[in-house]
Short mmCIF file of C-alpha atoms in Angstrom, two decimals:
data_model
loop_
_atom_site.label_atom_id
_atom_site.label_comp_id
_atom_site.label_asym_id
_atom_site.label_seq_id
_atom_site.Cartn_x
_atom_site.Cartn_y
_atom_site.Cartn_z
CA UNK E 1 33.66 59.04 108.13
CA UNK E 2 34.51 61.20 105.18
CA UNK E 3 33.94 58.65 102.43
CA UNK E 4 32.49 60.27 99.35
CA UNK E 5 29.61 58.60 97.53
CA UNK E 6 31.78 57.58 94.60
CA UNK E 7 34.48 56.18 96.87
CA UNK E 8 31.87 54.18 98.75
CA UNK E 9 30.58 52.78 95.46
CA UNK E 10 34.12 51.85 94.44
CA UNK E 11 34.79 49.93 97.69
CA UNK E 12 31.42 48.27 97.29
CA UNK E 13 32.43 46.95 93.85
CA UNK E 14 35.68 45.56 95.24
CA UNK E 15 33.76 43.82 98.00
CA UNK E 16 31.43 42.19 95.45
CA UNK E 17 34.39 40.79 93.51
CA UNK E 18 35.95 39.39 96.68
CA UNK E 19 32.69 37.70 97.72
CA UNK E 20 32.14 36.10 94.30
CA UNK E 21 35.69 34.78 94.06
CA UNK E 22 35.51 33.38 97.60
CA UNK E 23 32.24 31.63 96.72
CA UNK E 24 33.80 30.06 93.61
CA UNK E 25 36.78 28.79 95.62
CA UNK E 26 34.51 27.20 98.21
CA UNK E 27 32.48 25.47 95.50
CA UNK E 28 35.57 24.15 93.74
CA UNK E 29 37.21 22.91 96.98
CA UNK E 30 34.25 21.29 98.67
CA UNK E 31 32.51 19.54 95.79
CA UNK E 32 33.22 15.85 95.36
CA UNK E 33 34.13 16.06 91.71
CA UNK E 34 34.71 12.36 91.26
CA UNK E 35 31.32 11.42 92.60
CA UNK E 36 29.65 14.11 90.52
CA UNK E 37 31.46 12.96 87.38
CA UNK E 38 30.53 9.35 88.00
CA UNK E 39 26.85 10.14 88.49
CA UNK E 40 26.39 12.74 85.79
CA UNK E 41 29.12 12.67 83.19
CA UNK E 42 30.49 9.23 82.38
CA UNK E 43 32.31 9.41 79.08
CA UNK E 44 31.45 5.88 77.97
CA UNK E 45 27.74 6.62 78.51
CA UNK E 46 28.06 9.90 76.65
CA UNK E 47 29.41 8.00 73.69
CA UNK E 48 26.60 5.45 73.87
CA UNK E 49 24.02 8.22 73.35
CA UNK E 50 25.28 8.85 69.86
CA UNK E 51 24.19 8.68 67.13
CA UNK E 52 20.61 7.88 68.18
CA UNK E 53 20.23 11.02 70.30
CA UNK E 54 20.74 13.08 67.15
CA UNK E 55 19.28 10.90 64.40
CA UNK E 56 16.16 9.89 66.34
CA UNK E 57 15.53 11.97 69.47
CA UNK E 58 16.71 15.39 68.25
CA UNK E 59 15.03 14.76 64.92
CA UNK E 60 11.71 14.12 66.68
CA UNK E 61 12.11 17.25 68.77
CA UNK E 62 12.70 19.25 65.60
CA UNK E 63 9.67 17.66 63.89
CA UNK E 64 7.40 18.48 66.87
CA UNK E 65 8.78 22.02 67.02
CA UNK E 66 8.41 22.72 63.31
CA UNK E 67 4.88 21.29 63.18
CA UNK E 68 3.92 23.19 66.32
CA UNK E 69 5.44 26.41 65.01
CA UNK E 70 3.86 26.16 61.55
CA UNK E 71 0.45 25.47 63.05
CA UNK E 72 0.92 28.12 65.72
CA UNK E 73 1.94 30.75 63.18
CA UNK E 74 -0.99 30.10 60.83
CA UNK E 75 -3.60 30.04 63.59
CA UNK E 76 -1.81 32.85 65.38
CA UNK E 77 -2.08 35.08 62.30
CA UNK E 78 -5.74 34.15 61.95
CA UNK E 79 -6.52 34.97 65.60
CA UNK E 80 -4.48 38.19 65.43
CA UNK E 81 -6.53 39.36 62.43
CA UNK E 82 -9.71 38.34 64.23
CA UNK E 83 -8.64 40.34 67.29
CA UNK E 84 -8.21 43.40 65.03
CA UNK E 85 -11.41 42.77 63.09
CA UNK E 86 -14.25 45.25 63.05
CA UNK E 87 -16.63 42.35 63.68
CA UNK E 88 -17.27 42.11 67.40
CA UNK E 89 -17.96 38.33 67.39
CA UNK E 90 -14.54 37.65 65.85
CA UNK E 91 -12.78 39.84 68.39
CA UNK E 92 -14.65 38.17 71.20
CA UNK E 93 -13.94 34.66 69.96
CA UNK E 94 -10.22 35.28 69.43
CA UNK E 95 -9.84 37.00 72.80
CA UNK E 96 -11.55 34.11 74.57
CA UNK E 97 -9.45 31.53 72.76
CA UNK E 98 -6.23 33.38 73.59
CA UNK E 99 -7.13 33.77 77.27
CA UNK E 100 -8.08 30.10 77.61
CA UNK E 101 -5.01 28.62 75.97
CA UNK E 102 -2.62 31.04 77.64
CA UNK E 103 -4.19 30.39 80.99
CA UNK E 104 -4.05 26.59 81.00
CA UNK E 105 -0.65 24.88 81.40
CA UNK E 106 0.55 23.15 78.25
CA UNK E 107 0.84 19.89 80.17
CA UNK E 108 -2.88 19.98 81.00
CA UNK E 109 -3.84 20.89 77.43
CA UNK E 110 -1.71 18.04 76.12
CA UNK E 111 -3.41 15.55 78.44
CA UNK E 112 -6.93 16.81 77.68
CA UNK E 113 -6.50 16.80 73.92
CA UNK E 114 -4.13 13.83 73.70
CA UNK E 115 -5.99 11.50 76.07
CA UNK E 116 -9.25 13.11 77.17
CA UNK E 117 -10.77 13.71 73.75
CA UNK E 118 -10.06 10.17 72.43
CA UNK E 119 -11.54 8.66 75.60
CA UNK E 120 -14.58 10.92 75.48
CA UNK E 121 -15.35 10.46 71.80
CA UNK E 122 -13.84 7.15 70.78
CA UNK E 123 -11.95 9.02 68.09
CA UNK E 124 -8.28 8.09 67.72
CA UNK E 125 -5.36 10.31 66.80
CA UNK E 126 -4.32 9.13 63.33
CA UNK E 127 -0.67 9.94 63.92
CA UNK E 128 1.43 10.20 67.10
CA UNK E 129 3.24 13.26 65.75
CA UNK E 130 -0.06 15.10 65.29
CA UNK E 131 -1.23 14.01 68.74
CA UNK E 132 1.64 16.01 70.21
CA UNK E 133 2.02 18.77 67.65
CA UNK E 134 -1.61 19.88 67.42
CA UNK E 135 -2.13 20.67 71.11
CA UNK E 136 1.31 22.31 71.05
CA UNK E 137 0.38 24.50 68.09
CA UNK E 138 -2.99 25.44 69.61
CA UNK E 139 -1.23 26.79 72.69
CA UNK E 140 1.54 28.38 70.61
CA UNK E 141 -1.03 30.12 68.40
CA UNK E 142 -2.50 31.87 71.44
CA UNK E 143 0.89 33.39 72.33
CA UNK E 144 1.79 34.14 68.71
CA UNK E 145 -1.56 35.82 68.07
CA UNK E 146 -0.72 38.41 70.72
CA UNK E 147 2.79 38.88 69.30
CA UNK E 148 1.48 39.31 65.76
CA UNK E 149 -1.30 41.66 66.89
CA UNK E 150 1.23 43.85 68.69
CA UNK E 151 3.38 43.85 65.54
CA UNK E 152 0.49 44.90 63.31
CA UNK E 153 -0.56 47.59 65.77
CA UNK E 154 3.01 48.92 65.82
CA UNK E 155 2.77 49.83 62.12
CA UNK E 156 1.75 53.51 62.04
CA UNK E 157 -1.92 54.19 61.28
CA UNK E 158 -0.93 56.41 58.35
CA UNK E 159 0.31 53.37 56.43
CA UNK E 160 -3.16 51.87 56.23
CA UNK E 161 -4.64 55.27 55.38
CA UNK E 162 -2.12 55.84 52.59
CA UNK E 163 -2.77 52.37 51.15
CA UNK E 164 -6.55 52.78 51.33
CA UNK E 165 -6.38 56.28 49.80
CA UNK E 166 -4.68 54.70 46.77
CA UNK E 167 -7.71 52.48 46.28
CA UNK E 168 -6.40 49.30 47.90
CA UNK E 169 -8.95 47.14 49.68
CA UNK E 170 -8.44 46.37 53.38
CA UNK E 171 -7.14 42.88 52.54
CA UNK E 172 -4.83 44.16 49.82
CA UNK E 173 -3.45 46.86 52.13
CA UNK E 174 -2.89 44.30 54.88
CA UNK E 175 -1.01 41.85 52.66
CA UNK E 176 1.10 44.32 50.65
CA UNK E 177 1.70 47.13 53.11
CA UNK E 178 0.97 46.30 56.74
CA UNK E 179 1.98 42.65 57.25
CA UNK E 180 5.41 42.96 55.53
CA UNK E 181 6.22 45.80 57.93
CA UNK E 182 4.77 43.98 60.92
CA UNK E 183 6.89 40.91 60.09
CA UNK E 184 10.09 42.90 60.57
CA UNK E 185 8.89 43.90 63.99
CA UNK E 186 7.79 40.43 65.08
CA UNK E 187 10.60 38.23 63.75
CA UNK E 188 12.71 38.57 66.94
CA UNK E 189 9.83 37.79 69.35
CA UNK E 190 8.65 34.97 67.07
CA UNK E 191 12.13 33.45 67.14
CA UNK E 192 11.90 33.56 70.92
CA UNK E 193 8.58 31.70 70.68
CA UNK E 194 10.36 29.13 68.54
CA UNK E 195 12.97 28.62 71.26
CA UNK E 196 10.22 28.22 73.85
CA UNK E 197 8.55 25.66 71.60
CA UNK E 198 11.74 23.62 71.28
CA UNK E 199 11.78 23.32 75.06
CA UNK E 200 8.03 22.78 75.38
CA UNK E 201 8.14 19.74 73.10
CA UNK E 202 9.73 17.93 76.07
CA UNK E 203 6.24 17.78 77.63
CA UNK E 204 4.83 15.75 74.74
CA UNK E 205 6.46 12.60 76.11
CA UNK E 206 3.72 12.41 78.78
CA UNK E 207 1.44 11.14 76.01
CA UNK E 208 3.32 7.86 76.01
CA UNK E 209 5.39 7.68 72.89
CA UNK E 210 6.64 4.81 70.79
CA UNK E 211 10.35 4.17 70.32
CA UNK E 212 10.10 5.91 66.96
CA UNK E 213 8.57 9.15 68.29
CA UNK E 214 10.71 9.67 71.38
CA UNK E 215 11.83 13.27 71.78
CA UNK E 216 15.07 14.44 73.35
CA UNK E 217 13.82 14.69 76.93
CA UNK E 218 12.18 11.26 76.84
CA UNK E 219 15.30 9.79 75.26
CA UNK E 220 17.34 11.20 78.14
CA UNK E 221 14.94 9.89 80.78
CA UNK E 222 14.87 6.41 79.24
CA UNK E 223 18.65 6.52 79.11
CA UNK E 224 18.72 7.26 82.83
CA UNK E 225 16.53 4.21 83.48
CA UNK E 226 18.73 1.97 81.38
CA UNK E 227 22.09 3.11 82.73
CA UNK E 228 21.12 4.08 86.30
CA UNK E 229 23.13 7.22 85.64
CA UNK E 230 22.22 10.86 84.99
CA UNK E 231 24.62 11.27 82.08
CA UNK E 232 21.96 10.80 79.32
CA UNK E 233 19.96 13.75 80.72
CA UNK E 234 23.05 15.95 80.77
CA UNK E 235 23.75 15.05 77.15
CA UNK E 236 20.11 15.74 76.21
CA UNK E 237 20.39 19.13 77.94
CA UNK E 238 23.52 19.93 75.94
CA UNK E 239 21.76 19.00 72.69
CA UNK E 240 18.88 21.36 73.62
CA UNK E 241 21.43 24.10 74.21
CA UNK E 242 23.06 23.39 70.85
CA UNK E 243 19.68 24.12 69.25
CA UNK E 244 18.54 27.07 71.35
CA UNK E 245 21.77 29.05 71.82
CA UNK E 246 22.29 29.87 68.12
CA UNK E 247 18.68 31.07 67.94
CA UNK E 248 18.85 33.27 71.03
CA UNK E 249 22.12 34.73 69.70
CA UNK E 250 20.37 35.36 66.39
CA UNK E 251 17.60 37.24 68.20
CA UNK E 252 20.14 39.34 70.07
CA UNK E 253 21.86 40.15 66.77
CA UNK E 254 18.58 41.07 65.07
CA UNK E 255 17.65 43.33 67.96
CA UNK E 256 21.01 45.09 67.83
CA UNK E 257 20.53 45.57 64.09
CA UNK E 258 17.03 47.07 64.41
CA UNK E 259 18.30 49.37 67.14
CA UNK E 260 21.15 50.52 64.90
CA UNK E 261 18.73 51.09 62.01
CA UNK E 262 16.29 53.19 64.00
CA UNK E 263 19.08 55.39 65.30
CA UNK P 1 -30.96 61.40 50.38
CA UNK P 2 -33.74 62.01 47.92
CA UNK P 3 -35.41 58.77 46.94
CA UNK P 4 -36.94 60.18 43.78
CA UNK P 5 -33.59 60.64 42.12
CA UNK P 6 -31.74 57.85 40.33
CA UNK P 7 -28.34 58.58 41.77
CA UNK P 8 -26.26 56.19 39.70
CA UNK P 9 -27.24 57.68 36.36
CA UNK P 10 -27.94 61.21 37.37
CA UNK P 11 -25.85 63.44 35.12
CA UNK P 12 -23.98 65.75 37.47
CA UNK P 13 -23.43 69.20 36.11
CA UNK P 14 -20.33 68.10 34.29
CA UNK P 15 -17.69 70.28 35.86
CA UNK P 16 -18.46 69.67 39.55
CA UNK P 17 -15.80 67.29 40.86
CA UNK P 18 -16.43 67.36 44.61
CA UNK P 19 -19.73 68.23 46.22
CA UNK P 20 -20.34 68.19 49.96
CA UNK P 21 -23.83 68.70 51.31
CA UNK P 22 -24.69 69.48 54.91
CA UNK P 23 -21.74 67.45 56.18
CA UNK P 24 -21.57 66.73 59.91
CA UNK P 25 -18.91 64.77 61.76
CA UNK P 26 -18.66 64.03 65.46
CA UNK P 27 -15.99 62.16 67.37
CA UNK P 28 -17.92 61.09 70.43
CA UNK P 29 -19.28 64.29 71.93
CA UNK P 30 -16.88 66.42 69.92
CA UNK P 31 -18.84 67.96 67.05
CA UNK P 32 -16.03 68.70 64.58
CA UNK P 33 -17.94 69.48 61.38
CA UNK P 34 -21.22 71.36 61.80
CA UNK P 35 -22.87 71.44 58.41
CA UNK P 36 -20.44 71.97 55.54
CA UNK P 37 -21.61 72.73 52.01
CA UNK P 38 -18.85 72.96 49.43
CA UNK P 39 -18.49 72.43 45.69
CA UNK P 40 -15.23 72.18 43.79
CA UNK P 41 -15.33 72.42 40.00
CA UNK P 42 -12.93 70.86 37.52
CA UNK P 43 -9.53 72.54 37.40
CA UNK P 44 -10.24 74.63 40.46
CA UNK P 45 -7.68 75.03 43.26
CA UNK P 46 -9.40 75.51 46.60
CA UNK P 47 -7.32 76.30 49.69
CA UNK P 48 -8.85 75.69 53.09
CA UNK P 49 -7.40 77.80 55.88
CA UNK P 50 -8.32 78.23 59.49
CA UNK P 51 -7.08 77.79 63.05
CA UNK P 52 -6.07 74.33 64.25
CA UNK P 53 -9.04 72.36 65.48
CA UNK P 54 -11.35 74.15 63.07
CA UNK P 55 -12.10 70.86 61.27
CA UNK P 56 -10.26 71.47 58.00
CA UNK P 57 -8.29 68.20 58.05
CA UNK P 58 -11.39 66.25 59.04
CA UNK P 59 -13.25 67.86 56.15
CA UNK P 60 -10.51 66.82 53.73
CA UNK P 61 -10.39 63.28 55.12
CA UNK P 62 -14.14 63.00 54.62
CA UNK P 63 -13.78 63.70 50.88
CA UNK P 64 -12.18 60.27 50.36
CA UNK P 65 -14.02 58.70 53.29
CA UNK P 66 -10.98 58.16 55.51
CA UNK P 67 -13.44 59.60 58.01
CA UNK P 68 -17.03 58.49 57.70
CA UNK P 69 -19.28 61.53 58.13
CA UNK P 70 -21.98 61.39 60.78
CA UNK P 71 -24.50 62.81 58.32
CA UNK P 72 -24.65 64.58 54.99
CA UNK P 73 -23.62 63.51 51.50
CA UNK P 74 -20.30 63.45 49.69
CA UNK P 75 -20.38 63.27 45.92
CA UNK P 76 -17.18 62.93 43.93
CA UNK P 77 -17.31 62.75 40.13
CA UNK P 78 -21.02 62.04 40.23
CA UNK P 79 -20.60 59.11 42.62
CA UNK P 80 -22.18 59.42 46.00
CA UNK P 81 -19.53 58.02 48.38
CA UNK P 82 -21.86 58.15 51.37
CA UNK P 83 -24.18 55.71 49.56
CA UNK P 84 -23.71 52.24 51.04
CA UNK P 85 -23.67 50.69 47.56
CA UNK P 86 -20.73 52.80 46.42
CA UNK P 87 -17.48 50.91 45.69
CA UNK P 88 -15.29 53.02 47.93
CA UNK P 89 -11.97 51.48 46.82
CA UNK P 90 -12.69 52.24 43.18
CA UNK P 91 -13.73 55.79 44.04
CA UNK P 92 -10.63 56.38 46.17
CA UNK P 93 -8.32 55.33 43.35
CA UNK P 94 -9.50 58.47 41.50
CA UNK P 95 -8.92 60.75 44.52
CA UNK P 96 -5.25 61.39 45.23
CA UNK P 97 -4.25 62.21 48.78
CA UNK P 98 -1.05 63.67 50.20
CA UNK P 99 -0.55 63.54 53.97
CA UNK P 100 1.22 65.80 56.41
CA UNK P 101 3.41 62.89 57.55
CA UNK P 102 4.09 61.63 53.97
CA UNK P 103 3.17 58.02 54.89
CA UNK P 104 5.49 56.52 52.30
CA UNK P 105 5.84 52.76 52.55
CA UNK P 106 9.22 52.39 54.35
CA UNK P 107 9.89 48.85 53.10
CA UNK P 108 9.77 49.94 49.44
CA UNK P 109 12.04 52.10 47.29
CA UNK P 110 10.78 55.39 45.88
CA UNK P 111 10.05 53.63 42.59
CA UNK P 112 8.13 50.81 44.27
CA UNK P 113 6.18 53.31 46.33
CA UNK P 114 4.94 54.93 43.14
CA UNK P 115 4.45 51.64 41.31
CA UNK P 116 2.76 49.43 43.90
CA UNK P 117 -0.80 50.71 43.60
CA UNK P 118 -0.55 50.83 39.80
CA UNK P 119 0.22 47.13 39.86
CA UNK P 120 -2.15 46.05 42.62
CA UNK P 121 -5.09 48.37 41.95
CA UNK P 122 -4.85 49.37 38.28
CA UNK P 123 -3.41 45.92 37.38
CA UNK P 124 -0.70 47.43 35.22
CA UNK P 125 2.17 45.08 34.51
CA UNK P 126 5.46 45.67 36.32
CA UNK P 127 7.24 47.17 33.34
CA UNK P 128 4.49 49.63 32.50
CA UNK P 129 4.12 50.61 36.18
CA UNK P 130 7.86 51.21 36.46
CA UNK P 131 7.97 53.35 33.33
CA UNK P 132 5.08 55.48 34.55
CA UNK P 133 6.72 55.74 37.96
CA UNK P 134 10.04 56.85 36.48
CA UNK P 135 8.43 59.61 34.49
CA UNK P 136 6.44 60.74 37.54
CA UNK P 137 9.55 60.79 39.71
CA UNK P 138 11.24 62.87 37.02
CA UNK P 139 8.25 65.21 37.03
CA UNK P 140 8.71 65.89 40.77
CA UNK P 141 12.47 66.29 40.26
CA UNK P 142 13.57 62.96 41.74
CA UNK P 143 14.61 60.89 38.71
CA UNK P 144 17.91 60.05 40.46
CA UNK P 145 16.25 58.75 43.65
CA UNK P 146 14.21 55.83 42.34
CA UNK P 147 16.25 53.25 44.27
CA UNK P 148 16.32 55.18 47.54
CA UNK P 149 14.27 54.07 50.50
CA UNK P 150 12.16 56.70 52.27
CA UNK P 151 14.55 56.76 55.24
CA UNK P 152 17.33 57.86 52.85
CA UNK P 153 15.34 60.84 51.58
CA UNK P 154 14.79 64.28 53.08
CA UNK P 155 11.29 65.24 54.16
CA UNK P 156 10.81 67.36 51.07
CA UNK P 157 11.92 64.52 48.80
CA UNK P 158 9.65 62.07 50.62
CA UNK P 159 6.69 64.38 50.17
CA UNK P 160 7.43 64.72 46.45
CA UNK P 161 7.54 60.92 46.13
CA UNK P 162 4.18 60.85 47.92
CA UNK P 163 2.79 63.31 45.37
CA UNK P 164 4.12 61.14 42.52
CA UNK P 165 2.56 58.09 44.18
CA UNK P 166 -0.84 59.78 44.26
CA UNK P 167 -0.50 61.05 40.67
CA UNK P 168 0.28 57.53 39.46
CA UNK P 169 -3.40 56.66 39.77
CA UNK P 170 -4.37 59.44 37.31
CA UNK P 171 -6.62 61.03 39.92
CA UNK P 172 -9.34 63.50 38.97
CA UNK P 173 -8.78 65.46 42.15
CA UNK P 174 -5.89 65.79 44.60
CA UNK P 175 -6.27 66.37 48.33
CA UNK P 176 -3.37 67.93 50.23
CA UNK P 177 -3.56 67.66 54.02
CA UNK P 178 -1.06 70.19 55.37
CA UNK P 179 1.49 68.75 52.97
CA UNK P 180 4.27 71.10 54.04
CA UNK P 181 3.59 71.42 57.78
CA UNK P 182 6.05 68.68 58.79
CA UNK P 183 8.89 70.01 56.64
CA UNK P 184 11.95 72.01 57.59
CA UNK P 185 11.43 75.58 56.31
CA UNK P 186 14.09 75.29 53.62
CA UNK P 187 12.39 72.23 52.09
CA UNK P 188 8.91 73.74 51.86
CA UNK P 189 9.62 75.56 48.61
CA UNK P 190 10.35 72.43 46.54
CA UNK P 191 7.06 70.82 47.52
CA UNK P 192 5.06 74.00 46.97
CA UNK P 193 6.66 74.36 43.53
CA UNK P 194 5.48 70.87 42.57
CA UNK P 195 1.98 71.69 43.84
CA UNK P 196 1.95 74.96 41.94
CA UNK P 197 3.03 73.25 38.71
CA UNK P 198 0.26 70.74 39.22
CA UNK P 199 -2.26 73.54 39.66
CA UNK P 200 -1.07 75.21 36.47
CA UNK P 201 -1.56 71.98 34.55
CA UNK P 202 -5.22 72.13 35.48
CA UNK P 203 -5.40 69.61 38.31
CA UNK P 204 -8.41 69.97 40.58
CA UNK P 205 -6.99 70.49 44.05
CA UNK P 206 -8.34 70.78 47.56
CA UNK P 207 -5.53 72.05 49.77
CA UNK P 208 -5.54 72.37 53.55
CA UNK P 209 -2.63 74.66 54.28
CA UNK P 210 -0.98 77.16 56.57
CA UNK P 211 1.01 78.62 53.67
CA UNK P 212 -0.76 81.92 53.11
CA UNK P 213 1.61 82.79 50.28
CA UNK P 214 0.61 79.66 48.40
CA UNK P 215 -3.07 80.31 49.04
CA UNK P 216 -2.74 83.88 47.83
CA UNK P 217 -0.80 83.07 44.65
CA UNK P 218 -2.16 79.72 43.54
CA UNK P 219 -5.70 79.31 44.87
CA UNK P 220 -8.72 80.13 42.76
CA UNK P 221 -10.76 80.21 45.92
CA UNK P 222 -9.92 80.41 49.61
CA UNK P 223 -12.21 78.89 52.23
CA UNK P 224 -11.85 80.03 55.83
CA UNK P 225 -13.10 77.55 58.42
CA UNK P 226 -13.57 77.94 62.14
CA UNK P 227 -15.30 75.76 64.74
CA UNK P 228 -16.58 73.30 62.15
CA UNK P 229 -18.25 75.73 59.76
CA UNK P 230 -17.21 77.65 56.68
CA UNK P 231 -17.06 81.23 57.87
CA UNK P 232 -16.10 82.92 54.65
CA UNK P 233 -15.02 82.01 51.13
CA UNK P 234 -14.07 83.76 47.95
CA UNK P 235 -11.10 84.76 45.84
CA UNK P 236 -7.76 85.07 47.65
CA UNK P 237 -7.94 88.84 47.20
CA UNK P 238 -11.27 88.90 49.00
CA UNK P 239 -10.61 86.42 51.81
CA UNK P 240 -6.93 87.05 52.53
CA UNK P 241 -6.69 90.60 51.20
CA UNK P 242 -9.92 92.04 52.54
CA UNK P 243 -11.69 89.62 54.89
CA UNK P 244 -15.24 90.60 55.84
CA UNK P 245 -15.71 88.42 58.89
CA UNK P 246 -14.18 89.32 62.20
CA UNK P 247 -12.99 85.74 62.87
CA UNK P 248 -11.17 85.68 59.52
CA UNK P 249 -9.57 89.01 60.28
CA UNK P 250 -8.27 87.95 63.67
CA UNK P 251 -6.98 84.62 62.32
CA UNK P 252 -5.16 86.28 59.45
CA UNK P 253 -3.65 88.98 61.62
CA UNK P 254 -2.28 86.32 63.96
CA UNK P 255 -0.70 84.23 61.15
CA UNK P 256 0.52 87.09 59.00
CA UNK P 257 2.04 89.23 61.75
CA UNK P 258 4.24 86.78 63.52
#
């Protein structure tokens, strides 16, 4: 056996191609395409989903996402600054908050805050959008706080020293010098958080929504119940993709750009 | 601190700009400054030399309280910075500092770098700040670079922008922390020339440097530090030309004969 290492690697690559193509052929030949199409992609049902899936369901998903993101970003910035504070109690509080909300599944948080608190206190959520968006933003803020903190810490220490040596206060230095630089670092990961939020809004439907506040996932599920067919879920999935794919592409583009700049 | 003195109104002998008294600084168990006494008078150029780790940068960073001393007092322009009631931001705006690593703000053009603190700290309006900044950039030989970002400038140009940025606050004293140590050898001269011009205009300067030529030609006084204490100080002719202390002699022979 006098196969050189590189030759071996070359034959290995050929073998991989052959295996993948064989697998594809098997899948194409042995799947019952008609049955699959009937159960999951009936054109007349696809058409029935429109326009409500966009004008109502997708709109609600966007509203939940934007509310959750705005709240998450504001609280996230607050907790990030608390984590970096020189006051021990602030650091401790923010760290505890972050660990708790990152450690509990969103579904559980939604149920506790959406149902548990009203039952325990007699207080009612004034608005079904807030009932979903506030627990969502509390969890999002825990993740974003860590992202923002990492971004602020990535700004070289000399920047703060230079700003302070010019007579700027800590707050002034943060707002004019540090945070603008940190933002450039954290925009790609924050966009990823936004994509995660879009998908996480699908959990809000466990809170029992009205027809007016149905999100995309709930709209798809209800469609399945009405039509006894999986097509509405497939369409809902495609609408999610239409929202998330441009954003993930944007992140990839931004990351390529920063890489090119730092070269 | 002497409780019998009214520090706020005490008239300092008018020409003392920086006064350090029995300054100590420790980082954990590392005792970096071990009792420094130093006075710098108005218009004086003081160069601090010494081996790395001798505490010279820490000393300089204490003068504007970027490092808080463990004990001792720092008085700049009659204000005691180590006093808890002292408005440190206000005091710092009168103390210019130039760093080894430039520390320009990378998201701002050269002009904005020089203008930002004038607007945010001195509350000058944008137009006035820009005019001042332009003339300062011209003064350091960079009138044609006002729209360049730091990344588009050479190290020497960046350091000159940093000097202009510090001068924009009309400081009473300038601190230079190894301002040329990060520069390619061919760019050192431009920065030293700006520093020398500044010295000739009468700026009070405290310069931590490895440039023995600069210390020899520009300094009014040379301070040699080692192991956290001032070992020897005096005119450049005395300290560099004819050092008395053995530690000064061995340091100088190692930097001058390589």
